[in-house]
Coordinates of C-alpha atoms and ligand atoms in Angstrom, one line a residue:
X591 CA 0.0 0.0 0.0
X592 CA 1.7 3.2 -1.2
X593 CA 1.0 6.0 1.3
X594 CA -0.5 9.1 -0.2
X595 CA 0.5 12.5 1.0
X596 CA -2.5 14.8 1.3
X597 CA -2.3 18.6 1.6
X598 CA -4.3 20.8 4.0
X599 CA -6.7 21.9 1.2
X600 CA -10.5 21.6 1.8
X601 CA -10.6 18.8 -0.8
X602 CA -7.9 16.8 0.9
X603 CA -9.4 17.3 4.3
X604 CA -12.6 15.9 3.0
X605 CA -10.7 13.0 1.4
X606 CA -9.0 12.2 4.8
X607 CA -12.4 12.4 6.6
X608 CA -13.9 10.0 4.0
X609 CA -11.1 7.5 4.4
X610 CA -11.6 7.5 8.1
X611 CA -15.3 7.1 7.8
X612 CA -14.7 4.1 5.5
X613 CA -12.5 2.4 8.2
X614 CA -9.0 3.3 7.0
X615 CA -6.1 4.6 9.1
X616 CA -4.8 8.1 8.2
X617 CA -1.9 10.1 9.6
X618 CA -3.4 13.4 10.8
X619 CA -2.0 16.6 12.3
X620 CA -2.8 17.8 15.8
X621 CA -1.4 20.7 17.9
X622 CA 0.6 18.3 20.0
X623 CA 2.1 15.7 17.7
X624 CA 0.8 13.8 14.6
X625 CA -1.7 11.0 15.2
X626 CA -2.7 7.8 13.5
X627 CA -6.5 8.3 13.2
X628 CA -9.3 5.8 12.8
X629 CA -13.0 5.5 13.6
X630 CA -12.9 4.8 17.4
X631 CA -16.1 2.8 17.2
X632 CA -14.9 0.5 14.4
X633 CA -13.0 -2.4 15.9
X634 CA -11.4 -3.4 12.7
X635 CA -10.1 0.1 12.0
X636 CA -8.7 0.4 15.5
X637 CA -7.0 -3.0 15.2
X638 CA -5.3 -1.6 12.0
X639 CA -4.0 1.3 14.1
X640 CA -2.4 -1.1 16.5
X641 CA -0.9 -3.2 13.7
X642 CA 0.4 -0.1 11.8
X643 CA 2.5 1.1 14.7
X644 CA 3.2 -2.4 16.2
X645 CA 1.6 -1.2 19.5
X646 CA 1.0 -3.6 22.4
X647 CA -2.8 -4.3 22.6
X648 CA -3.1 -3.4 26.3
X649 CA -2.0 0.3 25.6
X650 CA -5.3 2.2 25.2
X651 CA -6.0 4.9 22.5
X652 CA -7.2 8.4 23.1
X653 CA -10.6 9.3 21.6
X654 CA -10.7 12.7 19.9
X655 CA -14.0 14.6 19.7
X656 CA -15.0 17.9 18.2
X657 CA -16.5 19.4 21.3
X658 CA -16.5 18.3 25.0
X659 CA -20.3 18.4 25.0
X660 CA -20.1 15.1 23.0
X661 CA -18.1 13.4 25.8
X662 CA -21.3 12.1 27.3
X663 CA -21.9 9.9 24.3
X664 CA -18.7 7.9 25.1
X665 CA -18.2 8.4 28.8
X666 CA -20.4 8.2 31.9
X667 CA -20.3 9.6 35.4
X668 CA -18.3 12.6 34.1
X669 CA -17.3 14.7 37.2
X670 CA -18.3 18.4 37.3
X671 CA -14.6 19.2 37.5
X672 CA -14.1 17.7 34.0
X673 CA -16.6 20.2 32.6
X674 CA -14.9 23.1 34.5
X675 CA -11.5 21.9 33.0
X676 CA -13.1 21.6 29.6
X677 CA -14.3 25.2 29.7
X678 CA -10.7 26.4 30.3
X679 CA -8.6 23.9 28.4
X680 CA -10.7 22.5 25.6
X681 CA -10.0 22.6 22.7
X682 CA -6.4 22.0 23.6
X683 CA -3.7 19.6 24.7
X684 CA -5.5 17.9 27.6
X685 CA -6.8 14.3 27.7
X686 CA -9.2 13.3 30.5
X687 CA -9.6 9.7 31.6
X688 CA -13.2 9.0 32.2
X689 CA -15.4 5.9 32.7
X690 CA -16.2 4.5 29.3
X691 CA -19.6 3.6 27.9
X692 CA -20.1 0.3 26.2
X693 CA -20.2 2.0 22.8
X694 CA -16.4 2.3 23.0
X695 CA -15.0 -1.1 21.9
X696 CA -12.6 -2.8 24.3
X697 CA -9.9 -2.8 21.6
X698 CA -9.9 1.0 21.7
X699 CA -9.6 1.2 25.5
X700 CA -7.0 -1.5 25.6
X701 CA -9.3 -3.7 27.7
X702 CA -9.8 -0.9 30.4
X703 CA -13.2 0.3 31.6
X704 CA -12.0 3.9 31.1
X705 CA -11.5 6.0 28.0
X706 CA -9.2 9.0 27.4
X707 CA -11.1 11.9 25.8
X708 CA -9.5 14.9 24.1
X709 CA -10.7 17.8 22.1
X710 CA -7.9 18.9 19.8
X711 CA -7.5 22.5 18.8
X712 CA -5.8 22.0 15.4
X713 CA -8.1 23.4 12.8
X714 CA -7.5 20.6 10.3
X715 CA -8.0 17.9 12.9
X716 CA -11.2 19.6 14.0
X717 CA -12.5 19.6 10.5
X718 CA -11.6 15.9 10.0
X719 CA -13.6 14.9 13.1
X720 CA -16.6 17.0 12.1
X721 CA -16.6 15.8 8.4
X722 CA -16.0 12.2 9.2
X723 CA -18.7 12.2 11.9
X724 CA -16.6 9.8 13.8
X725 CA -14.9 10.0 17.2
X726 CA -11.3 9.5 16.2
X727 CA -9.0 7.1 18.0
X728 CA -5.5 8.4 17.6
X729 CA -2.2 7.4 19.2
X730 CA 0.9 9.3 18.2
X731 CA 1.8 8.4 14.6
X732 CA 5.3 6.9 15.3
X733 CA 6.3 3.3 15.2
X734 CA 5.9 2.0 18.8
X735 CA 9.0 3.0 20.8
X736 CA 10.3 5.8 18.4
X737 CA 10.0 9.6 19.0
X738 CA 6.6 11.0 18.2
X739 CA 6.2 12.7 14.8
X740 CA 5.9 16.5 14.8
X741 CA 5.6 16.9 11.0
X742 CA 4.1 15.0 8.1
X743 CA 7.6 13.9 6.9
X744 CA 8.3 12.1 10.2
X745 CA 5.0 10.2 9.8
X746 CA 6.0 9.3 6.3
X747 CA 9.4 8.1 7.6
X748 CA 7.6 5.7 10.0
X749 CA 4.4 4.8 8.2
X750 CA 5.1 4.8 4.4
X751 CA 3.5 1.6 3.0
X752 CA 1.8 0.9 6.3
X753 CA -1.3 3.3 6.0
X754 CA -3.3 4.7 3.1
X755 CA -2.6 8.4 3.6
X756 CA -0.9 11.2 5.7
X757 CA -2.4 14.7 5.8
X758 CA 0.2 17.4 6.0
X759 CA -1.0 20.1 8.4
X760 CA 2.3 21.7 9.1
X761 CA 4.6 21.5 12.0
X762 CA 2.9 20.6 15.4
X763 CA 2.5 23.7 17.6
X764 CA 3.5 22.1 20.9
X765 CA 5.7 19.2 19.9
X766 CA 4.9 17.0 23.0
X767 CA 1.8 14.9 23.5
X768 CA -1.2 16.0 25.5
X769 CA -1.3 16.2 29.3
X770 CA -3.2 13.0 30.5
X771 CA -5.1 13.3 33.8
X772 CA -7.4 11.1 35.9
X773 CA -9.8 12.3 38.5
X774 CA -9.6 11.6 42.2
X775 CA -12.5 12.8 44.4
X776 CA -14.3 16.0 43.7
X777 CA -11.6 18.5 43.1
X778 CA -8.3 16.6 42.6
X779 CA -6.7 15.4 39.5
X780 CA -3.6 13.3 38.9
X781 CA -1.2 13.9 36.0
X782 CA -0.4 10.6 34.4
X783 CA 1.6 12.2 31.5
X784 CA 2.7 15.8 31.6
X785 CA 2.1 18.0 28.6
X786 CA 1.5 21.6 27.6
X787 CA -1.4 22.0 30.0
X788 CA 0.9 22.2 33.1
X789 CA 0.5 21.4 36.8
X790 CA 0.5 25.2 37.4
X791 CA -2.3 25.8 34.9
X792 CA -4.4 22.9 36.3
X793 CA -4.0 24.3 39.8
X794 CA -5.9 27.4 38.7
X795 CA -9.0 25.2 38.6
X796 CA -8.3 22.1 40.8
X797 CA -7.7 22.1 44.6
X798 CA -4.9 19.6 44.2
X799 CA -2.9 18.3 41.2
X800 CA -1.0 15.2 41.9
X801 CA 1.9 14.0 39.8
X802 CA 1.9 10.3 39.3
X803 CA 5.2 8.7 40.4
X804 CA 5.7 7.2 36.9
X805 CA 6.1 10.7 35.4
X806 CA 9.6 11.1 36.9
X807 CA 10.8 7.6 37.8
X808 CA 11.0 4.2 36.3
X809 CA 8.3 1.9 37.6
X810 CA 9.4 -1.1 39.7
X811 CA 8.8 -4.4 38.0
X812 CA 5.8 -5.2 40.2
X813 CA 4.1 -1.7 40.1
X814 CA 1.0 -1.3 37.9
X815 CA 1.1 1.7 35.7
X816 CA -1.9 4.1 36.0
X817 CA -1.3 4.9 32.4
X818 CA -0.2 1.7 30.5
X819 CA 1.9 3.8 28.1
X820 CA 4.2 4.8 30.9
X821 CA 5.5 1.2 31.3
X822 CA 6.8 0.8 27.7
X823 CA 10.1 1.9 26.2
X824 CA 9.5 5.2 24.6
X825 CA 10.7 8.0 22.4
X826 CA 13.9 6.1 21.9
X827 CA 16.1 6.9 19.0
X828 CA 18.8 4.4 17.8
X829 CA 21.5 6.4 19.6
X830 CA 22.2 5.8 23.3
X831 CA 20.8 8.8 25.0
X832 CA 22.2 9.9 28.4
X833 CA 20.9 12.8 30.4
X834 CA 23.7 14.8 32.1
X835 CA 22.8 17.0 35.1
X836 CA 25.2 19.8 36.0
X837 CA 26.1 23.4 35.0
X838 CA 27.4 24.5 31.6
X839 CA 31.0 24.4 32.6
X840 CA 30.8 21.0 34.2
X841 CA 29.1 19.7 31.1
X842 CA 31.7 21.1 28.8
X843 CA 34.5 19.6 30.9
X844 CA 32.7 16.3 30.9
X845 CA 32.2 16.3 27.2
X846 CA 35.8 17.2 26.5
X847 CA 36.7 13.7 27.9
X848 CA 34.0 11.9 25.9
X849 CA 34.5 13.3 22.4
X850 CA 34.6 11.0 19.5
X851 CA 33.2 10.8 16.0
X852 CA 29.7 9.5 16.9
X853 CA 29.4 11.3 20.2
X854 CA 27.0 14.2 20.2
X855 CA 25.7 16.7 22.7
X856 CA 22.2 18.1 22.7
X857 CA 22.5 21.5 24.4
X858 CA 20.7 24.8 24.8
X859 CA 21.1 27.5 22.0
X860 CA 22.7 29.9 24.4
X861 CA 25.6 27.4 25.1
X862 CA 26.5 26.7 21.5
X863 CA 28.8 29.6 20.9
X864 CA 32.3 28.3 21.1
X865 CA 31.1 24.8 21.9
X866 CA 33.6 22.9 19.8
X867 CA 32.3 19.4 20.0
X868 CA 29.7 17.6 17.8
X869 CA 26.3 19.0 18.9
X870 CA 22.8 20.1 18.1
X871 CA 20.7 22.6 20.1
X872 CA 17.1 22.5 21.1
X873 CA 16.2 26.1 22.0
X874 CA 16.5 27.9 25.4
X875 CA 13.0 27.9 26.9
X876 CA 10.9 24.9 27.8
X877 CA 8.4 25.8 25.1
X878 CA 11.2 25.7 22.5
X879 CA 12.6 22.5 23.9
X880 CA 9.1 20.9 23.8
X881 CA 8.8 22.0 20.2
X882 CA 12.2 20.6 19.1
X883 CA 13.0 17.5 21.2
X884 CA 11.5 14.8 19.1
X885 CA 12.7 16.4 15.9
X886 CA 16.3 16.6 17.2
X887 CA 16.2 12.9 18.4
X888 CA 15.3 11.9 14.8
X889 CA 18.0 14.2 13.3
X890 CA 20.6 12.9 15.7
X891 CA 19.9 9.4 14.3
X892 CA 20.2 10.7 10.8
X893 CA 23.5 12.3 11.6
X894 CA 24.7 8.8 12.8
X895 CA 25.0 9.7 16.5
X896 CA 25.8 6.6 18.6
X897 CA 25.9 8.3 22.0
X898 CA 24.1 11.6 22.8
X899 CA 24.6 13.5 26.0
X900 CA 21.8 15.8 26.8
X901 CA 21.5 18.9 28.9
X902 CA 18.1 18.4 30.7
X903 CA 15.2 20.9 30.6
X904 CA 13.9 22.5 33.8
X905 CA 11.1 20.6 35.4
X906 CA 8.9 23.6 35.7
X907 CA 5.9 24.3 33.4
X908 CA 6.0 22.4 30.2
X909 CA 9.6 21.5 31.0
X910 CA 8.3 18.7 33.1
X911 CA 6.8 17.1 29.9
X912 CA 10.1 17.5 28.1
X913 CA 12.0 16.0 31.0
X914 CA 9.5 13.1 31.2
X915 CA 10.0 12.3 27.5
X916 CA 13.8 12.8 27.7
X917 CA 14.4 10.4 30.6
X918 CA 12.4 7.7 28.7
X919 CA 14.4 8.3 25.6
X920 CA 17.4 7.8 27.9
X921 CA 16.1 4.6 29.4
X922 CA 16.3 6.5 32.7
X923 CA 20.1 6.9 32.4
X924 CA 20.9 10.1 34.2
X925 CA 24.3 11.1 35.4
X926 CA 25.4 14.1 37.4
X927 CA 28.7 16.0 36.7
Ligands
TXA2386 O1 -1.3 14.6 22.2 C1 -1.7 13.4 22.2 O2 -2.2 12.9 23.2 C2 -1.5 12.6 20.9 C3 -2.3 13.2 19.8 C4 -2.3 12.4 18.5 O3 -3.6 13.4 20.2 N1 -1.9 11.2 21.2 C5 -1.1 10.4 21.9 O4 -1.5 9.1 22.0 O5 -0.1 10.7 22.4 P1 -0.6 7.9 22.5 O6 -1.5 6.7 22.3 O7 0.7 7.9 21.9 O8 -0.5 8.1 24.0 C6 -1.6 8.1 24.9 C7 -1.2 7.8 26.3 C8 -0.6 6.5 26.5 O9 0.4 6.6 27.5 C9 -1.8 5.7 27.1 O10 -1.4 4.6 27.9 C10 -2.6 6.7 27.9 O11 -2.4 7.9 27.1 N2 -4.0 6.4 27.9 C11 -4.9 6.4 26.9 N3 -6.1 6.0 27.4 C12 -5.9 5.7 28.7 C13 -6.8 5.3 29.8 N4 -8.1 4.9 29.5 N5 -6.3 5.2 31.0 C14 -5.0 5.5 31.3 N6 -4.1 5.9 30.3 C15 -4.6 6.0 29.1
MG2387 MG1 2.7 7.7 21.7

């Protein structure tokens, strides 16, 4: 199956919507990362999503809808807090875990009795949902384990010949996947996966915002992940990624002893002047780092990097999401210099 590249034209958006309606899997843009979209209610189409990205069957898919008012069709016992959060953060990069209704097939929810609901803000994605008339199940459009795609070309790299089409909706605005939260009691939420809707932002609405232990640490073998995705190897390029904590000078000194042909550093823009070793940069602010991290991980592979030492982001704001992805890319290998 040769994968067709669709544009963001009205005609191509309709074509993508039609394909999804017919049960095909299409690469689609969102404001976070690209997704592999299929009709969430069509078991066969959802199975094709799992097959295309070689995803373990127990890792549930997020269901994307056009407006949060439709959540009631797919979820039950929706807490009031969810509606308050939706008013503030939907459409946008927030996924809420809710009790699922039977209409959501068990393949979509990875066998769980909950479903993740998200209202994406990307204009093209919104149109595809409306025109297809389907709730759209969409995991990130990477092959399982690889960095998430933030442009159509990355989706093509992973999915060419595996799906019918990819729609090019430009570079993803945020560059990291949505914030995933679950509800605990009346006014408390738990962040299962950090994203661009930050703990600080959620605290404007919730009394308490817990951060699941799996966000910052590797789970012990016997621990059950609240979010199944957190237990799998993730965002991992071919290169061996190592996070190096310490200040600029300590890092430089460390690298001066590591240098070799296939050793790279991923550093901040402001540190690159006079940095004489192989390197790439990923911005200065957490927002820039979120936008660039996955792209750089792919580029480092293309450059033939075998070992990549990375200057970590701050853990504040969206930096927590970047840090969460980075330590997974590094297989939790963090050293301090
Ligand atoms: O920004 C995003 O969320 C992107 C775009 C395409 O919308 N999607 C995405 O999907 O990142 P995926 O499948 O790559 O990651 C979804 C994460 C996984 O870690 C999964 O385990 C978790 O959300 N998740 C989904 N449904 C869940 C549920 N019912 N309970 C707990 N975790 C859930
Ligand atoms: Mg993913």
